[in-house]
CSV table of N, CA and C in Angstrom, one decimal:
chain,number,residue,atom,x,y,z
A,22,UNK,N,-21.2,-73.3,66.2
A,22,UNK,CA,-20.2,-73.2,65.2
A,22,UNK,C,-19.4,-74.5,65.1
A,23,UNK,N,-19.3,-75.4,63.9
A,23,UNK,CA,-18.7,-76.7,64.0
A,23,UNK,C,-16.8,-76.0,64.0
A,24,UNK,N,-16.4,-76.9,64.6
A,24,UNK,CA,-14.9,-77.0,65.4
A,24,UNK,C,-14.1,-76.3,64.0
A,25,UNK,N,-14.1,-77.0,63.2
A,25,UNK,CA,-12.9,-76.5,61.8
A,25,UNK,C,-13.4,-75.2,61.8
A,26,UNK,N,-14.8,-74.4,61.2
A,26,UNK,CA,-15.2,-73.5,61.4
A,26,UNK,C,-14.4,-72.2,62.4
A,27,UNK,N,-14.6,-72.6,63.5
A,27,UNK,CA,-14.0,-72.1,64.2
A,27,UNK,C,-13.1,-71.8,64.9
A,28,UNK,N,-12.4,-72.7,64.3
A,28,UNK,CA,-10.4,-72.9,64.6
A,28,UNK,C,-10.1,-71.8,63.3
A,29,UNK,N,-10.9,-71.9,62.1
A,29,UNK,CA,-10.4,-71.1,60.8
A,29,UNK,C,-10.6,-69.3,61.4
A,30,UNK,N,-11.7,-69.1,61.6
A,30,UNK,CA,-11.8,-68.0,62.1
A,30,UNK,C,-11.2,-67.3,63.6
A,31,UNK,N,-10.9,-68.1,64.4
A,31,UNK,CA,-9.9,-67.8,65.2
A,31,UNK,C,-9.0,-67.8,64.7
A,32,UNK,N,-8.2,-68.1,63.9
A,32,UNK,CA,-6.6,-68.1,63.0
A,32,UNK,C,-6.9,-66.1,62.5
A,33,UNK,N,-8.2,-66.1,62.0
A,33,UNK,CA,-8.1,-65.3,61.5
A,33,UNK,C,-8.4,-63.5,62.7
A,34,UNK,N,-9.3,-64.2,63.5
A,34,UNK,CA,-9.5,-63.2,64.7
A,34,UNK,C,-10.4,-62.0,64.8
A,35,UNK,N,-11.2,-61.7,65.4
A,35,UNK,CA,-12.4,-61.0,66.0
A,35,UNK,C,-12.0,-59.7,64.5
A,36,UNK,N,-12.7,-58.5,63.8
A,36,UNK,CA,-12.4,-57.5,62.9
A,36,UNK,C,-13.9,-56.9,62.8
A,37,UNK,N,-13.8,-56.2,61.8
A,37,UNK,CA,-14.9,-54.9,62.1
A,37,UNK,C,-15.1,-54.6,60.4
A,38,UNK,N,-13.8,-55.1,59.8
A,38,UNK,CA,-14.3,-54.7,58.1
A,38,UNK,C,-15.5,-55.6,57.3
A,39,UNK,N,-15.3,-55.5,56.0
A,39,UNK,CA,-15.7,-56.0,55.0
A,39,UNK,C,-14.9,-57.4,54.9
A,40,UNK,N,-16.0,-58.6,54.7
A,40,UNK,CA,-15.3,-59.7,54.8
A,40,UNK,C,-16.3,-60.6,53.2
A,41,UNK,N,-15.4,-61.4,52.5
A,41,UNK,CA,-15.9,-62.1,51.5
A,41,UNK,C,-15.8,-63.2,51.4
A,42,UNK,N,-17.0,-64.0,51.0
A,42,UNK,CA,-17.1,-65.7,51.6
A,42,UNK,C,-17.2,-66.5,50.2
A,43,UNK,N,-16.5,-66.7,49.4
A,43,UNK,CA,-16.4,-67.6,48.0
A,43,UNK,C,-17.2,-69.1,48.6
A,44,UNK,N,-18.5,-69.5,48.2
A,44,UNK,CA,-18.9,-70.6,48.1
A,44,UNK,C,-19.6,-71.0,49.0
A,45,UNK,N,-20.9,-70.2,49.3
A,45,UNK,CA,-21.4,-70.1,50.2
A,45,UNK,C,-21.7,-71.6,50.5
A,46,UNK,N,-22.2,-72.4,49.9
A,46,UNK,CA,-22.5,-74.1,50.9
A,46,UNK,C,-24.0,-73.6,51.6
A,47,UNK,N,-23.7,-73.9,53.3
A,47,UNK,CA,-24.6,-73.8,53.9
A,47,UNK,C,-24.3,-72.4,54.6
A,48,UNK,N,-23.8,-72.1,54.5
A,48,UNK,CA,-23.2,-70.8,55.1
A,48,UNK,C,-22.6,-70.7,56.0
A,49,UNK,N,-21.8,-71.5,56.3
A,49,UNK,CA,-21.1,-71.5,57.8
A,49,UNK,C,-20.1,-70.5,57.4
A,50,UNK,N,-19.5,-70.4,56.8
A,50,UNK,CA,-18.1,-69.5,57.1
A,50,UNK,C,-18.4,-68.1,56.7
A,51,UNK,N,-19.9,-67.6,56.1
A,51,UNK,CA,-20.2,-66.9,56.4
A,51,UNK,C,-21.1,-66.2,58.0
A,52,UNK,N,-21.6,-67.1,58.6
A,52,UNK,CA,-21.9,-67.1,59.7
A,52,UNK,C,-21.1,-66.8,60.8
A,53,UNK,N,-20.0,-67.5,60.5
A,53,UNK,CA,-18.6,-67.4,61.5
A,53,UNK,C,-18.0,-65.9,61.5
A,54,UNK,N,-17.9,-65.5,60.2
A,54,UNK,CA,-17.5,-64.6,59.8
A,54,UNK,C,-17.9,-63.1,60.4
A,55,UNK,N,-19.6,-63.5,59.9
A,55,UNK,CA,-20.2,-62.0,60.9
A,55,UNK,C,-20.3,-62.0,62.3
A,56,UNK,N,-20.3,-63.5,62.9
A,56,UNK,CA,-20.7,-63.7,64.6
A,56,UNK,C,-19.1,-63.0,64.9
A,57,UNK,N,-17.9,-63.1,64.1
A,57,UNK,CA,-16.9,-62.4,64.5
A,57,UNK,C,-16.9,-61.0,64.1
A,58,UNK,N,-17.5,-60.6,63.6
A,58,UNK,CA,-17.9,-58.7,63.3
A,58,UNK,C,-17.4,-58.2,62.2
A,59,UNK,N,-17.8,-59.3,61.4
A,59,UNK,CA,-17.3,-58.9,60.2
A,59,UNK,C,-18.6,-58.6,59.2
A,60,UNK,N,-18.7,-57.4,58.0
A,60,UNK,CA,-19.5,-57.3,57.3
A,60,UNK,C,-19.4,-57.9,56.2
A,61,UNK,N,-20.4,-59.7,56.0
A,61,UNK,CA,-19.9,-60.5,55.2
A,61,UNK,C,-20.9,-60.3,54.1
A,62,UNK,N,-20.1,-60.7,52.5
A,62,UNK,CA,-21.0,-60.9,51.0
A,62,UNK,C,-20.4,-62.4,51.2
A,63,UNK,N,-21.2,-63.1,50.8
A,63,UNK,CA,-21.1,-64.6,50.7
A,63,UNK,C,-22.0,-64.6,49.3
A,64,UNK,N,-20.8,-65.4,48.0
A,64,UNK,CA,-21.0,-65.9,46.6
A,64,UNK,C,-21.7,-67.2,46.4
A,65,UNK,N,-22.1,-67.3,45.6
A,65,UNK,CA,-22.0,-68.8,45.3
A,65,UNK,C,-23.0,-68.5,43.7
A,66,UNK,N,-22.5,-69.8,43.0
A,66,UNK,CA,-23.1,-69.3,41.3
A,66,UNK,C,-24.6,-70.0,41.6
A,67,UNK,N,-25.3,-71.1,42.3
A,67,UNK,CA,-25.9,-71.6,42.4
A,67,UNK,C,-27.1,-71.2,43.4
A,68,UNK,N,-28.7,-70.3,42.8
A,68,UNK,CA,-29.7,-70.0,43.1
A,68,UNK,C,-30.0,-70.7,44.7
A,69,UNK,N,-30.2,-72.4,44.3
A,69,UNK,CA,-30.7,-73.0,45.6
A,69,UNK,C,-29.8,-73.2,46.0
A,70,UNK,N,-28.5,-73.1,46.3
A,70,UNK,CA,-28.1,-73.0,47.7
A,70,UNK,C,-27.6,-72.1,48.1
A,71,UNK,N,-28.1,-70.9,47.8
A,71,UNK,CA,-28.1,-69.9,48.5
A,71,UNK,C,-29.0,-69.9,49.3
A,72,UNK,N,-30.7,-70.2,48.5
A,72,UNK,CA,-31.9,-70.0,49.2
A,72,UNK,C,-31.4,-71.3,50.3
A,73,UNK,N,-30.9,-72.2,50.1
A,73,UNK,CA,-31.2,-73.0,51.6
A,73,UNK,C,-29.8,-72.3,52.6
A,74,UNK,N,-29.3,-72.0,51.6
A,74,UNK,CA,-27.8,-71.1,53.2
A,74,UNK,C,-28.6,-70.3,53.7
A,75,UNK,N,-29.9,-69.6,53.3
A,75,UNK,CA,-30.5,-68.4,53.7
A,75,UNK,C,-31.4,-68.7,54.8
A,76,UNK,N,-32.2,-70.2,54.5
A,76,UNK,CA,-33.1,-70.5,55.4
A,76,UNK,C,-32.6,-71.1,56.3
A,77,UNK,N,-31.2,-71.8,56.1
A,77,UNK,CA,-30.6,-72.5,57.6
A,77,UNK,C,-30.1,-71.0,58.3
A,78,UNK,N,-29.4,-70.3,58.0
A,78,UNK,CA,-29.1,-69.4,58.9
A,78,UNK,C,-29.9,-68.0,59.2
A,79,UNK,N,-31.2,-67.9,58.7
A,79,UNK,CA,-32.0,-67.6,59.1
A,79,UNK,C,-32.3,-68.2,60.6
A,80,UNK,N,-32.4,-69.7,60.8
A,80,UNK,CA,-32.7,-70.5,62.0
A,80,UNK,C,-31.5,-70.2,63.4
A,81,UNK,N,-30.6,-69.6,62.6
A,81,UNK,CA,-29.3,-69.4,63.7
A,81,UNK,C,-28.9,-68.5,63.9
A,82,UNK,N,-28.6,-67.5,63.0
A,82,UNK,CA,-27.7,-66.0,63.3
A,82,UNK,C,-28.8,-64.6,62.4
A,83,UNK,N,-28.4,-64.1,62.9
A,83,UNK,CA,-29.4,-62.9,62.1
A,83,UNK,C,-28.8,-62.5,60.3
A,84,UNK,N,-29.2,-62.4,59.7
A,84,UNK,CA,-28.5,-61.9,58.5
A,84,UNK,C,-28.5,-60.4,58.2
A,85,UNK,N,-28.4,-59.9,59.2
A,85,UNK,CA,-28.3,-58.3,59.6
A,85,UNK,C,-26.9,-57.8,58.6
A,86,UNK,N,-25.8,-58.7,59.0
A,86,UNK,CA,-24.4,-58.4,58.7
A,86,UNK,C,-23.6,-59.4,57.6
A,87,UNK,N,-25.2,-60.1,56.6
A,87,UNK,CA,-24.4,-61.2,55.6
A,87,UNK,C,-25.3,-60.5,54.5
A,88,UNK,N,-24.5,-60.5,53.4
A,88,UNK,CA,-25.6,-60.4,52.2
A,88,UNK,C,-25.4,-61.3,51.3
A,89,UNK,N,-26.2,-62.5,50.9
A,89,UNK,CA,-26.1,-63.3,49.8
A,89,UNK,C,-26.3,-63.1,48.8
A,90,UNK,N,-25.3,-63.4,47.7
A,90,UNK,CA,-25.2,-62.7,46.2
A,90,UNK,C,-24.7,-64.2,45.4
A,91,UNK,N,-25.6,-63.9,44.1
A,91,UNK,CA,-25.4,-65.0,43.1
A,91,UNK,C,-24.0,-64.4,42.1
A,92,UNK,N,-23.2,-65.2,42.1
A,92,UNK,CA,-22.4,-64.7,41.1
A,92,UNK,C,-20.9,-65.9,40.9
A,93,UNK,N,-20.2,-65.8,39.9
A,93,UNK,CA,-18.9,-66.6,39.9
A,93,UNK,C,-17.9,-66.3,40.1
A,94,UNK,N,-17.4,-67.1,40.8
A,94,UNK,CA,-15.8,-66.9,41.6
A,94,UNK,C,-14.6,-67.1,40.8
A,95,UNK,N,-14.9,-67.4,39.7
A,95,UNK,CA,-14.3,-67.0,38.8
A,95,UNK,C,-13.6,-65.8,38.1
A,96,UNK,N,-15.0,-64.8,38.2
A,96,UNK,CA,-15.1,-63.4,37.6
A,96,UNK,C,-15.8,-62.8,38.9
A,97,UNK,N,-15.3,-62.7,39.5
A,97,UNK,CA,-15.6,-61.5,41.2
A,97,UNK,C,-16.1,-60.3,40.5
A,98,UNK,N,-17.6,-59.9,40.7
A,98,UNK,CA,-17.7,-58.8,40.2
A,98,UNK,C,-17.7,-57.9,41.2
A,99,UNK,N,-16.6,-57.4,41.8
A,99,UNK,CA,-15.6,-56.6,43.1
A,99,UNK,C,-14.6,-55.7,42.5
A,100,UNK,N,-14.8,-54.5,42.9
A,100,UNK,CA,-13.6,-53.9,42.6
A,100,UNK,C,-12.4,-54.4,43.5
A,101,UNK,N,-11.1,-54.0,42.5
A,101,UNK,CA,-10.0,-54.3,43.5
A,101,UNK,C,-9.6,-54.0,44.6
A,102,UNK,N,-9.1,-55.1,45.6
A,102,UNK,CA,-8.9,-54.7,47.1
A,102,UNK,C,-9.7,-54.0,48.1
A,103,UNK,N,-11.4,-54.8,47.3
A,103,UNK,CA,-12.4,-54.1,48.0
A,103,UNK,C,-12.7,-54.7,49.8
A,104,UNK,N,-12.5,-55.7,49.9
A,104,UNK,CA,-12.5,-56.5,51.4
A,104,UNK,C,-11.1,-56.9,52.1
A,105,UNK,N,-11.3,-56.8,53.4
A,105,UNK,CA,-10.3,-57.0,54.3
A,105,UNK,C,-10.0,-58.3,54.6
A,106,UNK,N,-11.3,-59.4,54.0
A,106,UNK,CA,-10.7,-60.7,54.4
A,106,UNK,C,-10.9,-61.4,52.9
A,107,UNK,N,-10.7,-62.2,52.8
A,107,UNK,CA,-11.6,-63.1,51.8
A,107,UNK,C,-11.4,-64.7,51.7
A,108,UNK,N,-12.7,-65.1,52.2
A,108,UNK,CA,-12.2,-66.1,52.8
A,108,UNK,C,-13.4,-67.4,51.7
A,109,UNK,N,-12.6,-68.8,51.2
A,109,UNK,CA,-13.4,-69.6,51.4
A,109,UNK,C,-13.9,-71.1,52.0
A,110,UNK,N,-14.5,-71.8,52.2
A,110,UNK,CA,-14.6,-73.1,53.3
A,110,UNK,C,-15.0,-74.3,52.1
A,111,UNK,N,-14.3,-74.8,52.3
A,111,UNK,CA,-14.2,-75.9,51.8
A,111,UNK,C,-15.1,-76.2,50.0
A,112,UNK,N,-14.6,-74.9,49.4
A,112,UNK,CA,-15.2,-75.1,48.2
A,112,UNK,C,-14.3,-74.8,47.1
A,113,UNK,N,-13.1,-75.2,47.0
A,113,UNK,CA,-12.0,-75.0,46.4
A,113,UNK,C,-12.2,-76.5,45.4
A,114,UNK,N,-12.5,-77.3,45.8
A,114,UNK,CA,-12.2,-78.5,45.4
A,114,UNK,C,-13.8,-78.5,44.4
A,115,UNK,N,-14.4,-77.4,44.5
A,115,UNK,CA,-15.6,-77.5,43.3
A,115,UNK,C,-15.3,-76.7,42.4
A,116,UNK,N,-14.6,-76.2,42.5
A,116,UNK,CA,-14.4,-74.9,41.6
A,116,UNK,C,-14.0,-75.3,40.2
A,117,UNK,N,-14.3,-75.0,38.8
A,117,UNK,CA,-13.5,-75.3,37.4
A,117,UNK,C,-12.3,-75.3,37.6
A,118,UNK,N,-12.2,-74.1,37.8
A,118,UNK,CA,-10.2,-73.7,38.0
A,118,UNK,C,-9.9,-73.0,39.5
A,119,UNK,N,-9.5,-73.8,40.1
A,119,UNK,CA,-9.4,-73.3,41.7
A,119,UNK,C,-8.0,-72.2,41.5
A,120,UNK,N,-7.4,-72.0,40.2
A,120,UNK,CA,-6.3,-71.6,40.6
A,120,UNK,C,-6.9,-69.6,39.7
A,121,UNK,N,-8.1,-69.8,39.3
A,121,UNK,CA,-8.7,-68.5,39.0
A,121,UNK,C,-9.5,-68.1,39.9
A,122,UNK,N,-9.5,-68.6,40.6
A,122,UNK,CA,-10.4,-68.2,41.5
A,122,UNK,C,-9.5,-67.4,42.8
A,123,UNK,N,-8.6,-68.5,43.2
A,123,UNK,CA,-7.5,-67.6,43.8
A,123,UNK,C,-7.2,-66.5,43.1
A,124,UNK,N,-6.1,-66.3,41.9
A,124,UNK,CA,-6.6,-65.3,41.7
A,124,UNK,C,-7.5,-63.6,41.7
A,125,UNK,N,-8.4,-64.2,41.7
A,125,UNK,CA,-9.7,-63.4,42.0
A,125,UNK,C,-10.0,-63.2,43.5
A,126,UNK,N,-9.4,-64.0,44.5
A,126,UNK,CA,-9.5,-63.6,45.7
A,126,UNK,C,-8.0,-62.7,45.8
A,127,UNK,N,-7.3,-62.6,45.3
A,127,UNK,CA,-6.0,-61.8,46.1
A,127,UNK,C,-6.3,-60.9,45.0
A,128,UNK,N,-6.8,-60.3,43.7
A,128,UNK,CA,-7.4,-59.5,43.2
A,128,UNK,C,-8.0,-58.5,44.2
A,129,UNK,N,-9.2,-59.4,45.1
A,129,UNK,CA,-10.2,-58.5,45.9
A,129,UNK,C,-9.8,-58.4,47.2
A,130,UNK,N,-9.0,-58.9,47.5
A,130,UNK,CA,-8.5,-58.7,49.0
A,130,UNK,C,-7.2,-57.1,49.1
A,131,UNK,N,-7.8,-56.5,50.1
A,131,UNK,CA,-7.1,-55.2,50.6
A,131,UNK,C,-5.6,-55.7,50.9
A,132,UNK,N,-4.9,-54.7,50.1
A,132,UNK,CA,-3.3,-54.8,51.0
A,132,UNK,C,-3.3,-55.1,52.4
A,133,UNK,N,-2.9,-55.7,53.4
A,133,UNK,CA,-2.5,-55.9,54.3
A,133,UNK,C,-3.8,-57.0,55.0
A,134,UNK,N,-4.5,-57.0,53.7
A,134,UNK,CA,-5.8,-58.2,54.5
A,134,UNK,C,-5.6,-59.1,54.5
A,135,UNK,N,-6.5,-60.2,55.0
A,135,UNK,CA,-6.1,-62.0,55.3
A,135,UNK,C,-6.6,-62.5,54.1
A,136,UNK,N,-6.3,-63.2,53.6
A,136,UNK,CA,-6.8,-64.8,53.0
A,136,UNK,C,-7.0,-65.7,53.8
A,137,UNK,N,-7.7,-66.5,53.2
A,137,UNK,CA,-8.5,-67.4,54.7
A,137,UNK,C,-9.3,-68.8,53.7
A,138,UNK,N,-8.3,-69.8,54.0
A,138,UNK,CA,-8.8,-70.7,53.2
A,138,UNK,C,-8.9,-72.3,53.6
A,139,UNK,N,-10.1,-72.5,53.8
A,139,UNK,CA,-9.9,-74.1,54.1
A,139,UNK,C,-10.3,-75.3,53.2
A,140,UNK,N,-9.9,-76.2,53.2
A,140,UNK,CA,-9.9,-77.4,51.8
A,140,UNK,C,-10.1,-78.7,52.8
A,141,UNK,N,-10.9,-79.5,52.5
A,141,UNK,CA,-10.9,-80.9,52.7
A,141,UNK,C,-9.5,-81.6,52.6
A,142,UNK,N,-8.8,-82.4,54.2
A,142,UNK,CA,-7.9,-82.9,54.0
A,142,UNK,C,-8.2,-84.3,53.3
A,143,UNK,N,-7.0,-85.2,53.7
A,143,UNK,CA,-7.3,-86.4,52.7
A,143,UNK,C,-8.4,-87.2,53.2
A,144,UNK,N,-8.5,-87.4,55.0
A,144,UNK,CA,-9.8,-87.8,56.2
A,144,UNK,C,-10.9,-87.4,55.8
A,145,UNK,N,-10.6,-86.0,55.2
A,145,UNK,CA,-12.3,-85.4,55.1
A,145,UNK,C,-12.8,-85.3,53.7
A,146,UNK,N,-12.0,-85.6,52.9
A,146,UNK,CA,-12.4,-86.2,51.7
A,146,UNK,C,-12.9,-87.2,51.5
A,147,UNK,N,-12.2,-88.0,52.1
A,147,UNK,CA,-12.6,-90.0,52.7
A,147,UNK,C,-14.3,-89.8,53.1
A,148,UNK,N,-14.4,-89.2,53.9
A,148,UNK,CA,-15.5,-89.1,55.0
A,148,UNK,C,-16.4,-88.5,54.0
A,149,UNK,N,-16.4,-87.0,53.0
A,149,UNK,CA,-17.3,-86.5,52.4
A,149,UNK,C,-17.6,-87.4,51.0
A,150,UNK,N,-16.7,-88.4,50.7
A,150,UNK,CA,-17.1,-89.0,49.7
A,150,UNK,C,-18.2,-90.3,49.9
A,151,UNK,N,-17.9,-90.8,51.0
A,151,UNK,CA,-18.8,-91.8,51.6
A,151,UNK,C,-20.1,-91.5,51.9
A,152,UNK,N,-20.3,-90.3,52.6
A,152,UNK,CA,-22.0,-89.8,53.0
A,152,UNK,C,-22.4,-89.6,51.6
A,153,UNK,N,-21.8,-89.0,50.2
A,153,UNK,CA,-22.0,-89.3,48.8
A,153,UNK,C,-22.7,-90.6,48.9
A,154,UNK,N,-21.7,-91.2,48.6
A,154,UNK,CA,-22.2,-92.8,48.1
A,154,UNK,C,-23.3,-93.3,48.8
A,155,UNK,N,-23.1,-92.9,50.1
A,155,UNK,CA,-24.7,-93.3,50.9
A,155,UNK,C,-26.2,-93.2,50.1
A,156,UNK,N,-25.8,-91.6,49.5
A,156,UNK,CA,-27.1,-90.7,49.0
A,156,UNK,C,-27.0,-91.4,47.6
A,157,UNK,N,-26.1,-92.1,47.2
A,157,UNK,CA,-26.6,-92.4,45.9
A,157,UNK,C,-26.2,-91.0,44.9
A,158,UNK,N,-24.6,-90.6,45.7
A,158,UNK,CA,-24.0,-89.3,44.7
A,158,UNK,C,-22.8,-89.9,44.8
A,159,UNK,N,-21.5,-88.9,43.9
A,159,UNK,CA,-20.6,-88.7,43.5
A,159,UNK,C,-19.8,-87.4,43.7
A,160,UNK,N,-19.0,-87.7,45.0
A,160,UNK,CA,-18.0,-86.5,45.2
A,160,UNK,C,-16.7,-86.9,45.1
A,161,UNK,N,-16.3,-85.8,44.7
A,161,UNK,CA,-14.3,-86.1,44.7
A,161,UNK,C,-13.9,-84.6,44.7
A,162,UNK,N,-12.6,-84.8,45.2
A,162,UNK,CA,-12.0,-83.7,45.9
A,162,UNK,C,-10.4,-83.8,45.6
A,163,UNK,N,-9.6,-83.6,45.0
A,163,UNK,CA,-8.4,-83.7,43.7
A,163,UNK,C,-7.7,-82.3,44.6
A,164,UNK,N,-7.7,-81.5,45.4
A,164,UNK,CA,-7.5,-80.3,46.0
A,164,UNK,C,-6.7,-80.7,47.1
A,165,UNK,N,-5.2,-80.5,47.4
A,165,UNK,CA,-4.8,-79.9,48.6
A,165,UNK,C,-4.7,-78.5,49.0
A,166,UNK,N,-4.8,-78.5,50.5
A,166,UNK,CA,-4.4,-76.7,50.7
A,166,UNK,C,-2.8,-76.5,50.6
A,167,UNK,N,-1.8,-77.2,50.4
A,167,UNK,CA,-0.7,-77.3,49.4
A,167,UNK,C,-0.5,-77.6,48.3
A,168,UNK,N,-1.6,-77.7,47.6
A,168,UNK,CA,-1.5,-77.5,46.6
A,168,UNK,C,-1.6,-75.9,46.3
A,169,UNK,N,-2.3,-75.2,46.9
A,169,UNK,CA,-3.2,-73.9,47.0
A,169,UNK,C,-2.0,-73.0,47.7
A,170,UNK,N,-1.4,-73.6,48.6
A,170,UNK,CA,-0.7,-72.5,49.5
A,170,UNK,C,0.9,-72.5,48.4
A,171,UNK,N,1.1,-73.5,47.9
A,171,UNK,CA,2.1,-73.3,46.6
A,171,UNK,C,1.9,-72.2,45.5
A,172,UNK,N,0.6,-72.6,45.2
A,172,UNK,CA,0.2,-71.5,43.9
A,172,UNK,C,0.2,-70.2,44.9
A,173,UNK,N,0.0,-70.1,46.0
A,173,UNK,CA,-0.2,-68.5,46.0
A,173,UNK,C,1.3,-67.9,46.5
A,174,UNK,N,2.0,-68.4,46.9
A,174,UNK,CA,3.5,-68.6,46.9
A,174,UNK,C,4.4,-68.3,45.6
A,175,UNK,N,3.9,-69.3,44.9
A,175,UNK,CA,5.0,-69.4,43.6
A,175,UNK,C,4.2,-67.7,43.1
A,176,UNK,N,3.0,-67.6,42.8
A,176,UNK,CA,2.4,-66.5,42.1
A,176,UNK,C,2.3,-64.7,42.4
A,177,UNK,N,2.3,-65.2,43.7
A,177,UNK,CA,1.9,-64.0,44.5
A,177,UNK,C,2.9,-63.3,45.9
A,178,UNK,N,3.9,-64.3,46.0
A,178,UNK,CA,5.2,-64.1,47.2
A,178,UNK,C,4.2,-64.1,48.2
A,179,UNK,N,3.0,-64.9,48.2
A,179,UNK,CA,2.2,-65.3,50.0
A,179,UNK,C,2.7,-66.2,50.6
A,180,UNK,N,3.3,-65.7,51.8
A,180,UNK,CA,3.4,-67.1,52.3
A,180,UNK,C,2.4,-66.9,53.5
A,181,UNK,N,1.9,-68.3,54.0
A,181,UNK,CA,1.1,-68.8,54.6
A,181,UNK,C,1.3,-68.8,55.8
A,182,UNK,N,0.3,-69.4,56.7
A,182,UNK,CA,0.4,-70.7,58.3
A,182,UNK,C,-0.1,-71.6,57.8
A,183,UNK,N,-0.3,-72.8,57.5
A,183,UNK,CA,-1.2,-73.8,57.6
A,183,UNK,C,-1.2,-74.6,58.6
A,184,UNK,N,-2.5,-75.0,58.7
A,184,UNK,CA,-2.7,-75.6,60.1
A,184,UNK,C,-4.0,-76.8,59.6
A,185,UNK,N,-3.3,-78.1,60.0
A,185,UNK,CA,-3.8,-79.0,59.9
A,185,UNK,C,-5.0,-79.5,61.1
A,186,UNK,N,-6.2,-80.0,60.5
A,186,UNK,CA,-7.7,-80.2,61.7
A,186,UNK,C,-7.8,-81.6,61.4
A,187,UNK,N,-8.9,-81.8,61.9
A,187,UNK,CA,-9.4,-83.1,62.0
A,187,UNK,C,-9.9,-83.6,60.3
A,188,UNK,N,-10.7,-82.6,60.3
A,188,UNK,CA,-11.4,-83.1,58.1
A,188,UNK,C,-10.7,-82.0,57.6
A,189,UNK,N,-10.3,-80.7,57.6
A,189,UNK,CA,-9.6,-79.7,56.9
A,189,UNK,C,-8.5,-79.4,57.2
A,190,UNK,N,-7.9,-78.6,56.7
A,190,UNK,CA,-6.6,-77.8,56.8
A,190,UNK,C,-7.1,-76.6,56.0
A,191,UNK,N,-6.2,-75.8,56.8
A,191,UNK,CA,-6.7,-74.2,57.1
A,191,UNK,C,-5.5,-73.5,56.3
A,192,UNK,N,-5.4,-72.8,55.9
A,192,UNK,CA,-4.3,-71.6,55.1
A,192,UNK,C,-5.0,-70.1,55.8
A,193,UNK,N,-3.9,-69.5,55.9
A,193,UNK,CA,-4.1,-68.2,56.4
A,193,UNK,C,-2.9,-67.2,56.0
A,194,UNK,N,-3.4,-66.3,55.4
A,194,UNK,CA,-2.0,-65.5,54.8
A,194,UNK,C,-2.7,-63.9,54.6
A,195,UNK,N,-1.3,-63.1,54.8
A,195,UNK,CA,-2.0,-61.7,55.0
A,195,UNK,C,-1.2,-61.1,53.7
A,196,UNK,N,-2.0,-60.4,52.6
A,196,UNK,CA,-1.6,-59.9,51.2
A,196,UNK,C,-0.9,-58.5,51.9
């Protein structure tokens, strides 16, 4: 489990419920999620990379306790306050409107459940825009997690922990 990964889910700590992963990627923070005992749905709107989140952790963890589902984080097709966590890793900064999508996560998250959110700091922006340009791509990242821990503040009376890492910074807040 890479270090940020796992500093986020220690914040959040070992559980037993229903946990939600906005933006699956490669699947780590759903990986992290179930190796901590959680029963994870990991989103993402995009076919292949799900199929490759499926085939890399296929190679690592069992997907006994993940289910990958195509859909937008935008429009959570969840009823309300259906999961105890809802967490996403570093995919806030792809989102249309990162501030609907929050939304949509404190929509689906249980009274007394976590939020769980990490964002590329300014270092790890730096760092993920460069391996871009290597590949002959184009990333950018316009997202702080204060920018994020404000909106859910100003909107929602959450207040947070944030905790700054090496490439991310972590928000953690209990609805």
């Amino acid at each position: 489990m890479e270090r940020d990964v796992k500093e986020a889910v220690e914040m959040l700590g070992r559980g037993s419920g229903k946990a939600l992963d906005i933006g699956t990627g490669r699947g780590r923070m759903a990986a992290a999620l179930a190796e901590y005992g959680y029963q994870v749905v990991s989103i993402d709107e995009s076919k292949d990379a799900l199929k490759r989140a499926e085939d890399l952790l296929k190679e690592s963890v069992t997907l006994e306790n993940i289910l990958l589902l195509q859909g937008d984080a935008h429009n959570l097709p969840f009823l309300d306050e259906t999961f105890e966590v809802v967490a996403t890793y570093n995919a806030m900064h792809h989102m249309r409107n990162y501030k609907k999508v929050l939304d949509e996560m404190v929509r689906v998250c249980k009274k007394g459940g976590s939020i769980l959110i990490s964002e590329l700091n300014e270092y790890g922006r730096k760092v993920v825009a460069e391996r871009h340009k290597e590949r002959g791509s184009y990333h950018e990242a316009n997202i702080s997690i204060e920018d994020i821990a404000k909106y859910l503040e100003v909107e929602y009376a959450l207040i947070g922990e944030i905790k700054k890492s090496e490439r991310t910074d972590i928000f953690i807040s209990k609805k």
